PDB file of C-alpha atoms in Angstrom:
ATOM      1  CA  UNK B   1       0.483   0.076   0.072  1.00 94.00           C
ATOM      2  CA  UNK B   2       1.956   3.239  -1.135  1.00 97.00           C
ATOM      3  CA  UNK B   3       1.718   6.017   1.996  1.00 97.00           C
ATOM      4  CA  UNK B   4       1.344   9.722   1.680  1.00 98.00           C
ATOM      5  CA  UNK B   5       3.095  12.198   4.488  1.00 98.00           C
ATOM      6  CA  UNK B   6       2.435  15.316   5.251  1.00 98.00           C
ATOM      7  CA  UNK B   7       2.697  17.665   8.696  1.00 98.00           C
ATOM      8  CA  UNK B   8      -0.630  19.458  10.607  1.00 98.00           C
ATOM      9  CA  UNK B   9       0.519  21.821  13.329  1.00 98.00           C
ATOM     10  CA  UNK B  10      -1.874  21.716  16.288  1.00 98.00           C
ATOM     11  CA  UNK B  11      -2.839  24.005  19.093  1.00 98.00           C
ATOM     12  CA  UNK B  12      -3.010  22.573  22.395  1.00 97.00           C
ATOM     13  CA  UNK B  13      -3.276  24.382  25.883  1.00 96.00           C
ATOM     14  CA  UNK B  14       0.160  24.019  26.227  1.00 96.00           C
ATOM     15  CA  UNK B  15       1.464  25.942  22.252  1.00 96.00           C
ATOM     16  CA  UNK B  16       1.433  24.452  19.220  1.00 98.00           C
ATOM     17  CA  UNK B  17       1.990  21.007  18.144  1.00 98.00           C
ATOM     18  CA  UNK B  18       3.612  19.676  15.540  1.00 98.00           C
ATOM     19  CA  UNK B  19       1.919  16.493  14.312  1.00 98.00           C
ATOM     20  CA  UNK B  20       3.596  14.126  11.352  1.00 98.00           C
ATOM     21  CA  UNK B  21       0.529  12.696   9.509  1.00 98.00           C
ATOM     22  CA  UNK B  22       1.520   9.143   7.476  1.00 98.00           C
ATOM     23  CA  UNK B  23      -1.926   7.533   5.587  1.00 98.00           C
ATOM     24  CA  UNK B  24      -2.707   5.390   3.031  1.00 98.00           C
ATOM     25  CA  UNK B  25      -2.147   7.215  -0.671  1.00 97.00           C
ATOM     26  CA  UNK B  26      -5.536   7.972  -2.574  1.00 89.00           C
ATOM     27  CA  UNK B  27      -8.824   7.986  -1.549  1.00 92.00           C
ATOM     28  CA  UNK B  28     -10.568   6.082   1.751  1.00 96.00           C
ATOM     29  CA  UNK B  29     -11.923   6.331   4.787  1.00 98.00           C
ATOM     30  CA  UNK B  30      -9.215   4.688   7.249  1.00 98.00           C
ATOM     31  CA  UNK B  31      -8.603   3.918  11.009  1.00 98.00           C
ATOM     32  CA  UNK B  32      -6.498   6.204  13.324  1.00 98.00           C
ATOM     33  CA  UNK B  33      -3.269   5.409  15.627  1.00 99.00           C
ATOM     34  CA  UNK B  34      -1.786   7.733  17.520  1.00 98.00           C
ATOM     35  CA  UNK B  35       1.592   6.560  17.721  1.00 98.00           C
ATOM     36  CA  UNK B  36       3.646   8.122  20.077  1.00 98.00           C
ATOM     37  CA  UNK B  37       7.902   8.566  20.127  1.00 98.00           C
ATOM     38  CA  UNK B  38      10.736   7.610  22.487  1.00 97.00           C
ATOM     39  CA  UNK B  39      12.061  10.758  24.048  1.00 97.00           C
ATOM     40  CA  UNK B  40      13.964  11.654  20.890  1.00 97.00           C
ATOM     41  CA  UNK B  41      10.871  12.865  18.680  1.00 97.00           C
ATOM     42  CA  UNK B  42      10.127  11.923  15.222  1.00 97.00           C
ATOM     43  CA  UNK B  43      13.478  10.196  14.589  1.00 98.00           C
ATOM     44  CA  UNK B  44      14.273   8.618  11.369  1.00 97.00           C
ATOM     45  CA  UNK B  45      13.480   5.314  13.381  1.00 97.00           C
ATOM     46  CA  UNK B  46       9.878   6.552  14.748  1.00 98.00           C
ATOM     47  CA  UNK B  47       9.184   7.566  11.114  1.00 98.00           C
ATOM     48  CA  UNK B  48       9.884   4.715   9.410  1.00 98.00           C
ATOM     49  CA  UNK B  49       7.897   2.224  11.982  1.00 98.00           C
ATOM     50  CA  UNK B  50       4.603   4.892  11.287  1.00 98.00           C
ATOM     51  CA  UNK B  51       5.203   4.591   7.625  1.00 98.00           C
ATOM     52  CA  UNK B  52       5.430   0.944   8.477  1.00 98.00           C
ATOM     53  CA  UNK B  53       1.736   0.765  10.304  1.00 98.00           C
ATOM     54  CA  UNK B  54       0.596   3.363   7.703  1.00 98.00           C
ATOM     55  CA  UNK B  55       0.890   0.697   5.206  1.00 98.00           C
ATOM     56  CA  UNK B  56      -1.109  -1.915   6.539  1.00 98.00           C
ATOM     57  CA  UNK B  57      -3.836   0.352   6.028  1.00 98.00           C
ATOM     58  CA  UNK B  58      -4.066   3.120   8.927  1.00 98.00           C
ATOM     59  CA  UNK B  59      -3.468   7.580   9.321  1.00 98.00           C
ATOM     60  CA  UNK B  60      -0.766   7.033  11.592  1.00 98.00           C
ATOM     61  CA  UNK B  61      -0.254  10.772  13.788  1.00 98.00           C
ATOM     62  CA  UNK B  62       3.090  10.901  15.889  1.00 98.00           C
ATOM     63  CA  UNK B  63       3.230  14.195  17.477  1.00 98.00           C
ATOM     64  CA  UNK B  64       6.318  16.275  18.989  1.00 98.00           C
ATOM     65  CA  UNK B  65       5.909  14.788  22.567  1.00 98.00           C
ATOM     66  CA  UNK B  66       8.234  17.828  24.021  1.00 97.00           C
ATOM     67  CA  UNK B  67       6.497  20.690  21.762  1.00 98.00           C
ATOM     68  CA  UNK B  68       6.405  22.922  24.789  1.00 97.00           C
ATOM     69  CA  UNK B  69      10.277  22.678  25.575  1.00 97.00           C
ATOM     70  CA  UNK B  70      11.462  22.910  22.328  1.00 97.00           C
ATOM     71  CA  UNK B  71      11.930  24.754  18.624  1.00 97.00           C
ATOM     72  CA  UNK B  72       9.344  23.098  16.656  1.00 97.00           C
ATOM     73  CA  UNK B  73      11.052  20.630  13.811  1.00 96.00           C
ATOM     74  CA  UNK B  74      13.169  19.518  16.455  1.00 97.00           C
ATOM     75  CA  UNK B  75      14.660  16.103  16.654  1.00 97.00           C
ATOM     76  CA  UNK B  76      17.240  14.930  19.235  1.00 97.00           C
ATOM     77  CA  UNK B  77      20.341  12.791  18.152  1.00 97.00           C
ATOM     78  CA  UNK B  78      20.236   9.446  19.502  1.00 97.00           C
ATOM     79  CA  UNK B  79      23.961  10.188  21.873  1.00 96.00           C
ATOM     80  CA  UNK B  80      24.488  11.421  25.240  1.00 96.00           C
ATOM     81  CA  UNK B  81      23.253  14.826  24.614  1.00 97.00           C
ATOM     82  CA  UNK B  82      20.189  13.762  23.011  1.00 97.00           C
ATOM     83  CA  UNK B  83      19.769  11.336  25.696  1.00 96.00           C
ATOM     84  CA  UNK B  84      20.391  13.716  28.047  1.00 97.00           C
ATOM     85  CA  UNK B  85      18.164  16.763  26.967  1.00 97.00           C
ATOM     86  CA  UNK B  86      15.242  14.176  26.348  1.00 97.00           C
ATOM     87  CA  UNK B  87      15.148  12.409  29.457  1.00 96.00           C
ATOM     88  CA  UNK B  88      14.820  16.323  31.097  1.00 97.00           C
ATOM     89  CA  UNK B  89      11.799  17.397  29.048  1.00 96.00           C
ATOM     90  CA  UNK B  90      10.782  14.296  30.254  1.00 96.00           C
ATOM     91  CA  UNK B  91      11.055  14.795  33.606  1.00 95.00           C
ATOM     92  CA  UNK B  92       9.808  18.735  33.055  1.00 96.00           C
ATOM     93  CA  UNK B  93       6.872  18.215  31.667  1.00 97.00           C
ATOM     94  CA  UNK B  94       3.226  17.384  33.633  1.00 95.00           C
ATOM     95  CA  UNK B  95       1.556  13.556  32.365  1.00 95.00           C
ATOM     96  CA  UNK B  96      -1.754  15.961  32.504  1.00 95.00           C
ATOM     97  CA  UNK B  97       0.054  18.008  29.249  1.00 96.00           C
ATOM     98  CA  UNK B  98      -0.294  14.819  27.428  1.00 98.00           C
ATOM     99  CA  UNK B  99      -3.726  14.499  27.993  1.00 98.00           C
ATOM    100  CA  UNK B 100      -4.149  17.782  26.489  1.00 97.00           C
ATOM    101  CA  UNK B 101      -2.248  16.461  23.560  1.00 98.00           C
ATOM    102  CA  UNK B 102      -4.209  13.794  23.235  1.00 98.00           C
ATOM    103  CA  UNK B 103      -7.559  15.903  23.158  1.00 98.00           C
ATOM    104  CA  UNK B 104      -6.045  17.970  20.305  1.00 98.00           C
ATOM    105  CA  UNK B 105      -5.957  14.864  18.090  1.00 98.00           C
ATOM    106  CA  UNK B 106      -8.682  13.207  18.597  1.00 98.00           C
ATOM    107  CA  UNK B 107     -10.490  16.041  17.861  1.00 98.00           C
ATOM    108  CA  UNK B 108      -8.657  17.289  14.593  1.00 98.00           C
ATOM    109  CA  UNK B 109      -9.404  13.826  13.289  1.00 98.00           C
ATOM    110  CA  UNK B 110     -12.999  13.526  14.145  1.00 98.00           C
ATOM    111  CA  UNK B 111     -12.824  16.050  11.014  1.00 98.00           C
ATOM    112  CA  UNK B 112     -10.812  15.238   8.292  1.00 98.00           C
ATOM    113  CA  UNK B 113     -12.535  12.901   5.643  1.00 97.00           C
ATOM    114  CA  UNK B 114     -10.246  10.207   5.869  1.00 98.00           C
ATOM    115  CA  UNK B 115     -11.151   8.958   9.395  1.00 98.00           C
ATOM    116  CA  UNK B 116     -13.250   6.078   9.625  1.00 98.00           C
ATOM    117  CA  UNK B 117     -14.289   6.890  13.122  1.00 98.00           C
ATOM    118  CA  UNK B 118     -12.095   4.200  14.775  1.00 98.00           C
ATOM    119  CA  UNK B 119      -8.739   4.966  17.019  1.00 98.00           C
ATOM    120  CA  UNK B 120      -5.951   3.188  18.529  1.00 98.00           C
ATOM    121  CA  UNK B 121      -2.597   4.025  19.708  1.00 99.00           C
ATOM    122  CA  UNK B 122       0.941   2.675  20.288  1.00 98.00           C
ATOM    123  CA  UNK B 123       4.368   3.655  20.982  1.00 98.00           C
ATOM    124  CA  UNK B 124       8.186   3.111  21.945  1.00 98.00           C
ATOM    125  CA  UNK B 125      10.024   3.689  25.399  1.00 98.00           C
ATOM    126  CA  UNK B 126       8.223   6.779  26.790  1.00 97.00           C
ATOM    127  CA  UNK B 127       6.071   6.701  23.808  1.00 98.00           C
ATOM    128  CA  UNK B 128       5.304   3.053  25.082  1.00 98.00           C
ATOM    129  CA  UNK B 129       3.619   5.261  28.128  1.00 98.00           C
ATOM    130  CA  UNK B 130       1.777   7.979  26.040  1.00 98.00           C
ATOM    131  CA  UNK B 131      -0.065   5.590  24.221  1.00 98.00           C
ATOM    132  CA  UNK B 132      -1.013   4.007  28.049  1.00 98.00           C
ATOM    133  CA  UNK B 133      -2.008   7.389  28.892  1.00 98.00           C
ATOM    134  CA  UNK B 134      -3.787   8.230  25.556  1.00 98.00           C
ATOM    135  CA  UNK B 135      -5.708   5.064  26.440  1.00 98.00           C
ATOM    136  CA  UNK B 136      -7.774   7.092  29.113  1.00 98.00           C
ATOM    137  CA  UNK B 137      -8.954   8.739  26.173  1.00 98.00           C
ATOM    138  CA  UNK B 138     -12.765   7.120  26.214  1.00 98.00           C
ATOM    139  CA  UNK B 139     -11.983   7.001  21.331  1.00 98.00           C
ATOM    140  CA  UNK B 140      -8.872   5.198  21.954  1.00 98.00           C
ATOM    141  CA  UNK B 141     -10.738   1.582  21.798  1.00 98.00           C
ATOM    142  CA  UNK B 142      -6.550  -0.270  20.729  1.00 98.00           C
ATOM    143  CA  UNK B 143      -3.653   0.613  22.558  1.00 98.00           C
ATOM    144  CA  UNK B 144      -0.393  -1.206  21.705  1.00 98.00           C
ATOM    145  CA  UNK B 145       3.140  -0.529  24.288  1.00 98.00           C
ATOM    146  CA  UNK B 146       6.211  -1.111  23.643  1.00 98.00           C
ATOM    147  CA  UNK B 147       8.369  -1.476  26.628  1.00 98.00           C
ATOM    148  CA  UNK B 148       6.128   1.409  28.741  1.00 98.00           C
ATOM    149  CA  UNK B 149       9.021   2.992  30.908  1.00 97.00           C
ATOM    150  CA  UNK B 150       8.329   4.512  33.894  1.00 96.00           C
ATOM    151  CA  UNK B 151       4.722   3.214  34.429  1.00 97.00           C
ATOM    152  CA  UNK B 152       5.952   1.776  38.030  1.00 96.00           C
ATOM    153  CA  UNK B 153       7.982   4.835  38.735  1.00 95.00           C
ATOM    154  CA  UNK B 154       7.027   8.847  39.709  1.00 91.00           C
ATOM    155  CA  UNK B 155      10.142   9.991  36.791  1.00 93.00           C
ATOM    156  CA  UNK B 156       7.031  11.714  34.895  1.00 95.00           C
ATOM    157  CA  UNK B 157       5.830  15.224  37.097  1.00 94.00           C
ATOM    158  CA  UNK B 158       2.200  14.312  38.151  1.00 93.00           C
ATOM    159  CA  UNK B 159      -0.815  15.581  40.272  1.00 94.00           C
ATOM    160  CA  UNK B 160      -2.516  13.275  43.179  1.00 95.00           C
ATOM    161  CA  UNK B 161      -4.660  11.242  41.575  1.00 96.00           C
ATOM    162  CA  UNK B 162      -2.802  11.590  38.413  1.00 96.00           C
ATOM    163  CA  UNK B 163      -0.131   9.270  37.912  1.00 96.00           C
ATOM    164  CA  UNK B 164      -0.580   6.732  34.722  1.00 97.00           C
ATOM    165  CA  UNK B 165      -1.657   3.912  36.768  1.00 97.00           C
ATOM    166  CA  UNK B 166      -3.948   5.592  39.395  1.00 97.00           C
ATOM    167  CA  UNK B 167      -6.055   6.253  35.931  1.00 97.00           C
ATOM    168  CA  UNK B 168      -6.730   3.322  35.140  1.00 98.00           C
ATOM    169  CA  UNK B 169     -10.317   2.720  35.673  1.00 98.00           C
ATOM    170  CA  UNK B 170     -10.864   5.219  32.443  1.00 98.00           C
ATOM    171  CA  UNK B 171      -8.708   2.649  30.707  1.00 98.00           C
ATOM    172  CA  UNK B 172     -11.808   1.066  28.197  1.00 97.00           C
ATOM    173  CA  UNK B 173     -10.031  -0.529  24.834  1.00 98.00           C
ATOM    174  CA  UNK B 174      -7.750  -3.510  25.357  1.00 98.00           C
ATOM    175  CA  UNK B 175      -3.922  -3.356  25.775  1.00 98.00           C
ATOM    176  CA  UNK B 176      -0.981  -5.083  24.272  1.00 98.00           C
ATOM    177  CA  UNK B 177       2.067  -4.453  26.155  1.00 98.00           C
ATOM    178  CA  UNK B 178       5.491  -5.540  25.100  1.00 98.00           C
ATOM    179  CA  UNK B 179       8.396  -6.071  27.251  1.00 98.00           C
ATOM    180  CA  UNK B 180      12.041  -7.167  27.075  1.00 98.00           C
ATOM    181  CA  UNK B 181      13.801  -8.968  29.856  1.00 97.00           C
ATOM    182  CA  UNK B 182      17.211  -7.879  29.528  1.00 97.00           C
ATOM    183  CA  UNK B 183      15.153  -3.861  29.180  1.00 97.00           C
ATOM    184  CA  UNK B 184      17.349  -2.453  32.296  1.00 94.00           C
ATOM    185  CA  UNK B 185      15.157   0.816  32.284  1.00 95.00           C
ATOM    186  CA  UNK B 186      12.082  -1.503  33.122  1.00 96.00           C
ATOM    187  CA  UNK B 187      13.496  -4.380  35.728  1.00 96.00           C
ATOM    188  CA  UNK B 188      11.615  -7.472  36.249  1.00 97.00           C
ATOM    189  CA  UNK B 189       9.857  -6.167  40.160  1.00 97.00           C
ATOM    190  CA  UNK B 190       8.434  -3.394  37.723  1.00 97.00           C
ATOM    191  CA  UNK B 191       6.987  -5.996  34.866  1.00 98.00           C
ATOM    192  CA  UNK B 192       5.361  -7.442  37.786  1.00 98.00           C
ATOM    193  CA  UNK B 193       4.023  -4.326  39.712  1.00 98.00           C
ATOM    194  CA  UNK B 194       2.471  -3.233  35.828  1.00 98.00           C
ATOM    195  CA  UNK B 195       0.976  -6.813  35.443  1.00 98.00           C
ATOM    196  CA  UNK B 196      -0.528  -7.252  38.719  1.00 98.00           C
ATOM    197  CA  UNK B 197      -2.074  -4.137  39.125  1.00 98.00           C
ATOM    198  CA  UNK B 198      -3.898  -4.550  34.759  1.00 98.00           C
ATOM    199  CA  UNK B 199      -5.258  -7.312  36.290  1.00 98.00           C
ATOM    200  CA  UNK B 200      -6.374  -6.439  39.249  1.00 98.00           C
ATOM    201  CA  UNK B 201      -7.813  -3.208  37.829  1.00 98.00           C
ATOM    202  CA  UNK B 202     -10.336  -5.893  35.551  1.00 98.00           C
ATOM    203  CA  UNK B 203      -8.792  -4.895  32.350  1.00 98.00           C
ATOM    204  CA  UNK B 204      -8.792  -6.585  28.876  1.00 98.00           C
ATOM    205  CA  UNK B 205      -4.539  -6.676  28.327  1.00 98.00           C
ATOM    206  CA  UNK B 206      -2.594  -9.113  26.491  1.00 98.00           C
ATOM    207  CA  UNK B 207       1.000  -9.290  27.503  1.00 98.00           C
ATOM    208  CA  UNK B 208       4.278 -10.450  26.219  1.00 98.00           C
ATOM    209  CA  UNK B 209       8.133 -10.631  27.629  1.00 98.00           C
ATOM    210  CA  UNK B 210      10.626 -11.375  25.193  1.00 98.00           C
ATOM    211  CA  UNK B 211      14.351 -11.830  24.938  1.00 97.00           C
ATOM    212  CA  UNK B 212      14.992  -8.469  23.841  1.00 97.00           C
ATOM    213  CA  UNK B 213      16.707  -4.880  25.936  1.00 97.00           C
ATOM    214  CA  UNK B 214      15.382  -1.498  25.434  1.00 97.00           C
ATOM    215  CA  UNK B 215      14.846  -0.121  22.319  1.00 97.00           C
ATOM    216  CA  UNK B 216      14.547  -3.751  20.325  1.00 98.00           C
ATOM    217  CA  UNK B 217      12.346  -2.332  17.486  1.00 98.00           C
ATOM    218  CA  UNK B 218      14.840   0.763  16.613  1.00 98.00           C
ATOM    219  CA  UNK B 219      16.115  -0.107  13.545  1.00 97.00           C
ATOM    220  CA  UNK B 220      19.220   1.803  14.343  1.00 96.00           C
ATOM    221  CA  UNK B 221      22.253   0.808  17.049  1.00 94.00           C
ATOM    222  CA  UNK B 222      23.649  -2.304  18.806  1.00 95.00           C
ATOM    223  CA  UNK B 223      20.280  -2.951  20.174  1.00 96.00           C
ATOM    224  CA  UNK B 224      17.744  -4.009  17.011  1.00 97.00           C
ATOM    225  CA  UNK B 225      16.465  -7.612  16.618  1.00 98.00           C
ATOM    226  CA  UNK B 226      14.940  -7.567  13.609  1.00 98.00           C
ATOM    227  CA  UNK B 227      12.646 -10.354  14.144  1.00 98.00           C
ATOM    228  CA  UNK B 228      11.557  -9.723  17.418  1.00 97.00           C
ATOM    229  CA  UNK B 229      10.562  -6.205  15.937  1.00 98.00           C
ATOM    230  CA  UNK B 230       8.885  -7.759  12.749  1.00 98.00           C
ATOM    231  CA  UNK B 231       6.923 -10.195  15.783  1.00 98.00           C
ATOM    232  CA  UNK B 232       5.575  -6.757  17.745  1.00 98.00           C
ATOM    233  CA  UNK B 233       4.571  -5.028  14.569  1.00 98.00           C
ATOM    234  CA  UNK B 234       2.868  -8.489  13.400  1.00 98.00           C
ATOM    235  CA  UNK B 235       0.889  -8.461  16.957  1.00 98.00           C
ATOM    236  CA  UNK B 236       0.123  -4.647  17.021  1.00 98.00           C
ATOM    237  CA  UNK B 237      -1.476  -5.189  13.786  1.00 98.00           C
ATOM    238  CA  UNK B 238      -3.560  -7.971  14.322  1.00 98.00           C
ATOM    239  CA  UNK B 239      -5.278  -5.801  17.340  1.00 98.00           C
ATOM    240  CA  UNK B 240      -5.248  -2.604  15.707  1.00 98.00           C
ATOM    241  CA  UNK B 241      -7.307  -5.213  12.873  1.00 98.00           C
ATOM    242  CA  UNK B 242      -9.536  -7.291  15.303  1.00 98.00           C
ATOM    243  CA  UNK B 243      -9.997  -4.129  16.533  1.00 98.00           C
ATOM    244  CA  UNK B 244     -10.397  -1.517  14.235  1.00 97.00           C
TER     245      UNK B 244
END
């Protein structure tokens, strides 16, 4: 399936948010996937991942997750300086800022002639957490979270009662949780904690743990595992096909 890409700058309560849109070329109505990047924003690997999903019949929106904290169009490098800046941004943005970002994207796609009425979410690393956060929105029917960081910590600022794991009652759609057992960002104890809380909340979710490192989906760097990445895409696309 051929795709097309364009940019839309959406207004949010915390400023203009550049959003990259990748969707099938030609006429038609498609489900939407809100796709969240790592701390580096829309890098080459994130753009390619979004296009893979779009090529299976979805309109994929990639927001600049730290738009309040950087000039429009910022992409951080996969190096120490980029990592330090991205982690600083993660520690500076209150989690509720992502809620208003999600509302801006959802309200925009609802006005688009190519939208078929169904919305899902996906993301890698902090983007896995932000996809999980998007699942709090009532319109989101299915969410694929790849090695979602900081669900088990308090690193991302939040007000009382607003931590993502304190909002589980608001999740109505299905979750797909994918992890790497060798991921030093999310230790076994953290995964166990998240699994137990999701189970206790009675959520509809599927859980997969692979022998992979953090960022095994990123097609750059020594941690990339092409076989696991192919499996990850297959699982996410199966979820979206079944629900959207």
